[in-house]
């Protein structure tokens, strides 16, 4: 028996939980070495990020962005493509959204302006993913190399565009002007006052909708079957009639569009302007989410909430425990990527023996 022959509950639930537990145990050891009690630290983190309604609101706000970047990476993985350019694609998507807002926020009503902004984010995100996809499909350039380089190009390009063209005259802040009120996504605290004055907005429901659409198309459609066949064996998929080059390009376009949509929550739902470095590493977090969530919509959602909780809980924990710097949670994210990515099958041999023993 190999990992491919293991039951779905073992590969989809047990292995990720064991990997997550391993990462948290190493993190607990690090917190202990910093001179703090890991159990008390975990209590503070859970209370801040989950139990407290306002903290939970922030957790879900961060998770709303992470769902889109996680979906972007996951969709590409389904086709055997390791798109690590979601950071740059979300950055460029933010530019597309902002250009749409600056052009139309004074003339269009909110019910037209918001879809136009989302369309701009998706189109620019897809555009930034197109060239790496084309180079992979037509020239054999490795998608990892091209997408990571496009992250740096996007950062440099955005810095130039914001500083040169988007900063309003007389302003010192490296950001565009503030959009009109019509461009703001409705906050959820208008309907749920217990959430407090937090930026959680309707993009949370949009992220849930994106997860459902992703799940249906990947597992229940003919295109999704071709997508997964391409990821499992490109040669077999080719002989079955799948146009591999077209599949790679289309997959990267959709992946980039999803990453671009991650900018909607941050810009239209919170800041209401484009700022330098607004992505804040969300694209790289999407890699961890795709690995930990095993490219499954439920796994992606739970992983997004986990990383949102780490960010929200980490802020309060660093305030209450000065010995624990905020960088500790970047370290924890790295541990999760390590155990759920490079070491994802660490416990597979033991689990296979246990399953065989039960069958015997």
PDB file of C-alpha atoms in Angstrom, residues 212-358:
ATOM      1  CA  UNK A 212     -18.157  26.033  -3.543  1.00  0.00           C
ATOM      2  CA  UNK A 213     -17.597  26.883  -7.223  1.00  0.00           C
ATOM      3  CA  UNK A 214     -14.048  25.518  -7.038  1.00  0.00           C
ATOM      4  CA  UNK A 215     -15.251  22.273  -5.436  1.00  0.00           C
ATOM      5  CA  UNK A 216     -17.985  21.741  -8.025  1.00  0.00           C
ATOM      6  CA  UNK A 217     -15.838  22.516 -11.069  1.00  0.00           C
ATOM      7  CA  UNK A 218     -12.801  20.523  -9.959  1.00  0.00           C
ATOM      8  CA  UNK A 219     -14.603  17.383  -8.817  1.00  0.00           C
ATOM      9  CA  UNK A 220     -17.925  17.436 -10.686  1.00  0.00           C
ATOM     10  CA  UNK A 221     -17.240  18.793 -14.162  1.00  0.00           C
ATOM     11  CA  UNK A 222     -15.660  17.445 -17.335  1.00  0.00           C
ATOM     12  CA  UNK A 223     -13.169  20.309 -17.319  1.00  0.00           C
ATOM     13  CA  UNK A 224     -12.205  19.458 -13.746  1.00  0.00           C
ATOM     14  CA  UNK A 225     -11.600  15.856 -14.755  1.00  0.00           C
ATOM     15  CA  UNK A 226      -9.272  17.019 -17.534  1.00  0.00           C
ATOM     16  CA  UNK A 227      -7.561  19.351 -15.075  1.00  0.00           C
ATOM     17  CA  UNK A 228      -6.884  16.558 -12.578  1.00  0.00           C
ATOM     18  CA  UNK A 229      -5.841  14.170 -15.343  1.00  0.00           C
ATOM     19  CA  UNK A 230      -3.281  16.719 -16.510  1.00  0.00           C
ATOM     20  CA  UNK A 231      -1.898  16.963 -12.996  1.00  0.00           C
ATOM     21  CA  UNK A 232      -1.711  13.199 -12.503  1.00  0.00           C
ATOM     22  CA  UNK A 233      -0.134  12.299 -15.840  1.00  0.00           C
ATOM     23  CA  UNK A 234       0.313  14.787 -18.673  1.00  0.00           C
ATOM     24  CA  UNK A 235       1.240  12.107 -21.208  1.00  0.00           C
ATOM     25  CA  UNK A 236      -1.846  10.001 -20.464  1.00  0.00           C
ATOM     26  CA  UNK A 237      -4.029  13.112 -20.506  1.00  0.00           C
ATOM     27  CA  UNK A 238      -2.579  14.078 -23.883  1.00  0.00           C
ATOM     28  CA  UNK A 239      -3.381  10.673 -25.370  1.00  0.00           C
ATOM     29  CA  UNK A 240      -6.887  10.967 -23.915  1.00  0.00           C
ATOM     30  CA  UNK A 241      -7.420  14.116 -25.957  1.00  0.00           C
ATOM     31  CA  UNK A 242      -6.536  16.885 -23.493  1.00  0.00           C
ATOM     32  CA  UNK A 243      -4.728  19.827 -25.062  1.00  0.00           C
ATOM     33  CA  UNK A 244      -1.989  20.211 -22.449  1.00  0.00           C
ATOM     34  CA  UNK A 245      -0.738  23.634 -23.548  1.00  0.00           C
ATOM     35  CA  UNK A 246      -4.225  25.113 -23.537  1.00  0.00           C
ATOM     36  CA  UNK A 247      -4.982  23.504 -20.167  1.00  0.00           C
ATOM     37  CA  UNK A 248      -1.835  25.000 -18.609  1.00  0.00           C
ATOM     38  CA  UNK A 249      -2.565  28.486 -19.930  1.00  0.00           C
ATOM     39  CA  UNK A 250      -6.247  28.458 -18.946  1.00  0.00           C
ATOM     40  CA  UNK A 251      -5.439  27.079 -15.497  1.00  0.00           C
ATOM     41  CA  UNK A 252      -2.872  29.805 -14.877  1.00  0.00           C
ATOM     42  CA  UNK A 253      -5.307  32.464 -16.069  1.00  0.00           C
ATOM     43  CA  UNK A 254      -7.949  31.275 -13.596  1.00  0.00           C
ATOM     44  CA  UNK A 255      -5.349  30.872 -10.862  1.00  0.00           C
ATOM     45  CA  UNK A 256      -4.142  34.428 -11.400  1.00  0.00           C
ATOM     46  CA  UNK A 257      -7.710  35.729 -11.424  1.00  0.00           C
ATOM     47  CA  UNK A 258      -8.382  34.082  -8.057  1.00  0.00           C
ATOM     48  CA  UNK A 259      -5.217  35.597  -6.611  1.00  0.00           C
ATOM     49  CA  UNK A 260      -6.225  38.992  -7.999  1.00  0.00           C
ATOM     50  CA  UNK A 261      -9.609  38.701  -6.295  1.00  0.00           C
ATOM     51  CA  UNK A 262      -7.753  38.396  -2.994  1.00  0.00           C
ATOM     52  CA  UNK A 263      -7.150  42.147  -3.270  1.00  0.00           C
ATOM     53  CA  UNK A 264     -10.882  42.878  -3.079  1.00  0.00           C
ATOM     54  CA  UNK A 265     -11.134  42.093   0.640  1.00  0.00           C
ATOM     55  CA  UNK A 266      -8.066  44.147   1.553  1.00  0.00           C
ATOM     56  CA  UNK A 267      -8.726  47.213  -0.603  1.00  0.00           C
ATOM     57  CA  UNK A 268     -12.495  47.510  -1.092  1.00  0.00           C
ATOM     58  CA  UNK A 269     -13.297  45.962   2.269  1.00  0.00           C
ATOM     59  CA  UNK A 270     -10.785  47.693   4.515  1.00  0.00           C
ATOM     60  CA  UNK A 271      -8.387  50.448   3.402  1.00  0.00           C
ATOM     61  CA  UNK A 272     -10.425  51.815   0.451  1.00  0.00           C
ATOM     62  CA  UNK A 273      -7.213  52.843  -1.305  1.00  0.00           C
ATOM     63  CA  UNK A 274      -4.195  51.147  -2.865  1.00  0.00           C
ATOM     64  CA  UNK A 275      -1.122  51.213  -0.630  1.00  0.00           C
ATOM     65  CA  UNK A 276       2.412  49.975  -1.055  1.00  0.00           C
ATOM     66  CA  UNK A 277       2.897  46.371   0.138  1.00  0.00           C
ATOM     67  CA  UNK A 278      -0.818  45.930   0.868  1.00  0.00           C
ATOM     68  CA  UNK A 279      -0.515  42.197   0.067  1.00  0.00           C
ATOM     69  CA  UNK A 280       1.558  41.576   3.186  1.00  0.00           C
ATOM     70  CA  UNK A 281       2.608  38.038   2.308  1.00  0.00           C
ATOM     71  CA  UNK A 282      -0.923  36.726   1.672  1.00  0.00           C
ATOM     72  CA  UNK A 283       0.215  35.119  -1.581  1.00  0.00           C
ATOM     73  CA  UNK A 284       2.895  33.090   0.171  1.00  0.00           C
ATOM     74  CA  UNK A 285       0.430  32.097   2.911  1.00  0.00           C
ATOM     75  CA  UNK A 286      -1.727  30.719   0.097  1.00  0.00           C
ATOM     76  CA  UNK A 287       1.002  28.158  -0.621  1.00  0.00           C
ATOM     77  CA  UNK A 288       0.824  26.866   2.941  1.00  0.00           C
ATOM     78  CA  UNK A 289      -2.978  26.798   2.808  1.00  0.00           C
ATOM     79  CA  UNK A 290      -3.007  24.778  -0.420  1.00  0.00           C
ATOM     80  CA  UNK A 291      -0.501  22.283   0.990  1.00  0.00           C
ATOM     81  CA  UNK A 292      -2.199  21.904   4.348  1.00  0.00           C
ATOM     82  CA  UNK A 293      -5.717  21.877   2.928  1.00  0.00           C
ATOM     83  CA  UNK A 294      -4.774  19.199   0.354  1.00  0.00           C
ATOM     84  CA  UNK A 295      -6.442  21.315  -2.369  1.00  0.00           C
ATOM     85  CA  UNK A 296      -9.862  20.432  -0.936  1.00  0.00           C
ATOM     86  CA  UNK A 297     -12.376  23.280  -0.413  1.00  0.00           C
ATOM     87  CA  UNK A 298     -13.085  22.338   3.219  1.00  0.00           C
ATOM     88  CA  UNK A 299      -9.381  21.950   3.937  1.00  0.00           C
ATOM     89  CA  UNK A 300      -8.636  25.310   2.275  1.00  0.00           C
ATOM     90  CA  UNK A 301     -11.275  27.039   4.405  1.00  0.00           C
ATOM     91  CA  UNK A 302     -10.087  25.502   7.681  1.00  0.00           C
ATOM     92  CA  UNK A 303      -6.446  26.250   6.844  1.00  0.00           C
ATOM     93  CA  UNK A 304      -7.347  29.857   5.992  1.00  0.00           C
ATOM     94  CA  UNK A 305      -9.093  30.262   9.345  1.00  0.00           C
ATOM     95  CA  UNK A 306      -6.084  28.733  11.108  1.00  0.00           C
ATOM     96  CA  UNK A 307      -3.663  31.194   9.512  1.00  0.00           C
ATOM     97  CA  UNK A 308      -6.062  34.058  10.161  1.00  0.00           C
ATOM     98  CA  UNK A 309      -6.187  33.004  13.814  1.00  0.00           C
ATOM     99  CA  UNK A 310      -2.388  32.876  13.996  1.00  0.00           C
ATOM    100  CA  UNK A 311      -2.146  36.452  12.740  1.00  0.00           C
ATOM    101  CA  UNK A 312      -4.916  37.841  14.936  1.00  0.00           C
ATOM    102  CA  UNK A 313      -3.919  35.874  18.022  1.00  0.00           C
ATOM    103  CA  UNK A 314      -0.261  36.653  17.415  1.00  0.00           C
ATOM    104  CA  UNK A 315      -0.858  40.396  17.734  1.00  0.00           C
ATOM    105  CA  UNK A 316      -2.461  40.112  21.168  1.00  0.00           C
ATOM    106  CA  UNK A 317      -0.056  37.433  22.330  1.00  0.00           C
ATOM    107  CA  UNK A 318       2.973  39.590  21.514  1.00  0.00           C
ATOM    108  CA  UNK A 319       1.390  42.408  23.525  1.00  0.00           C
ATOM    109  CA  UNK A 320       0.691  40.250  26.577  1.00  0.00           C
ATOM    110  CA  UNK A 321       3.928  38.256  26.310  1.00  0.00           C
ATOM    111  CA  UNK A 322       6.751  40.650  25.368  1.00  0.00           C
ATOM    112  CA  UNK A 323       9.208  37.729  25.216  1.00  0.00           C
ATOM    113  CA  UNK A 324       7.278  36.370  22.214  1.00  0.00           C
ATOM    114  CA  UNK A 325       7.961  38.652  19.211  1.00  0.00           C
ATOM    115  CA  UNK A 326       5.504  38.860  16.333  1.00  0.00           C
ATOM    116  CA  UNK A 327       8.130  37.218  14.099  1.00  0.00           C
ATOM    117  CA  UNK A 328       7.477  34.001  16.044  1.00  0.00           C
ATOM    118  CA  UNK A 329       4.316  33.489  14.037  1.00  0.00           C
ATOM    119  CA  UNK A 330       6.183  33.763  10.758  1.00  0.00           C
ATOM    120  CA  UNK A 331       8.322  30.974  12.184  1.00  0.00           C
ATOM    121  CA  UNK A 332       5.176  28.960  12.982  1.00  0.00           C
ATOM    122  CA  UNK A 333       3.884  29.497   9.433  1.00  0.00           C
ATOM    123  CA  UNK A 334       7.211  28.193   8.148  1.00  0.00           C
ATOM    124  CA  UNK A 335       6.897  25.119  10.367  1.00  0.00           C
ATOM    125  CA  UNK A 336       3.420  24.407   9.006  1.00  0.00           C
ATOM    126  CA  UNK A 337       4.730  24.690   5.441  1.00  0.00           C
ATOM    127  CA  UNK A 338       7.633  22.391   6.336  1.00  0.00           C
ATOM    128  CA  UNK A 339       5.518  19.649   7.904  1.00  0.00           C
ATOM    129  CA  UNK A 340       2.543  19.935   5.526  1.00  0.00           C
ATOM    130  CA  UNK A 341       4.700  20.363   2.415  1.00  0.00           C
ATOM    131  CA  UNK A 342       8.202  18.931   2.363  1.00  0.00           C
ATOM    132  CA  UNK A 343       7.426  16.430   5.137  1.00  0.00           C
ATOM    133  CA  UNK A 344       3.754  15.774   4.360  1.00  0.00           C
ATOM    134  CA  UNK A 345       4.202  11.991   4.261  1.00  0.00           C
ATOM    135  CA  UNK A 346       6.342  11.786   7.408  1.00  0.00           C
ATOM    136  CA  UNK A 347       3.741   9.701   9.242  1.00  0.00           C
ATOM    137  CA  UNK A 348       2.473   7.818   6.185  1.00  0.00           C
ATOM    138  CA  UNK A 349       4.526   4.601   6.754  1.00  0.00           C
ATOM    139  CA  UNK A 350       3.241   4.252  10.335  1.00  0.00           C
ATOM    140  CA  UNK A 351      -0.320   5.006   9.243  1.00  0.00           C
ATOM    141  CA  UNK A 352      -0.100   2.449   6.418  1.00  0.00           C
ATOM    142  CA  UNK A 353       1.047  -0.224   8.885  1.00  0.00           C
ATOM    143  CA  UNK A 354      -1.838   0.580  11.221  1.00  0.00           C
ATOM    144  CA  UNK A 355      -4.370   0.380   8.366  1.00  0.00           C
ATOM    145  CA  UNK A 356      -2.893  -2.909   7.150  1.00  0.00           C
ATOM    146  CA  UNK A 357      -2.977  -4.297  10.680  1.00  0.00           C
ATOM    147  CA  UNK A 358      -6.676  -3.475  11.031  1.00  0.00           C
TER     148      UNK A 358
END
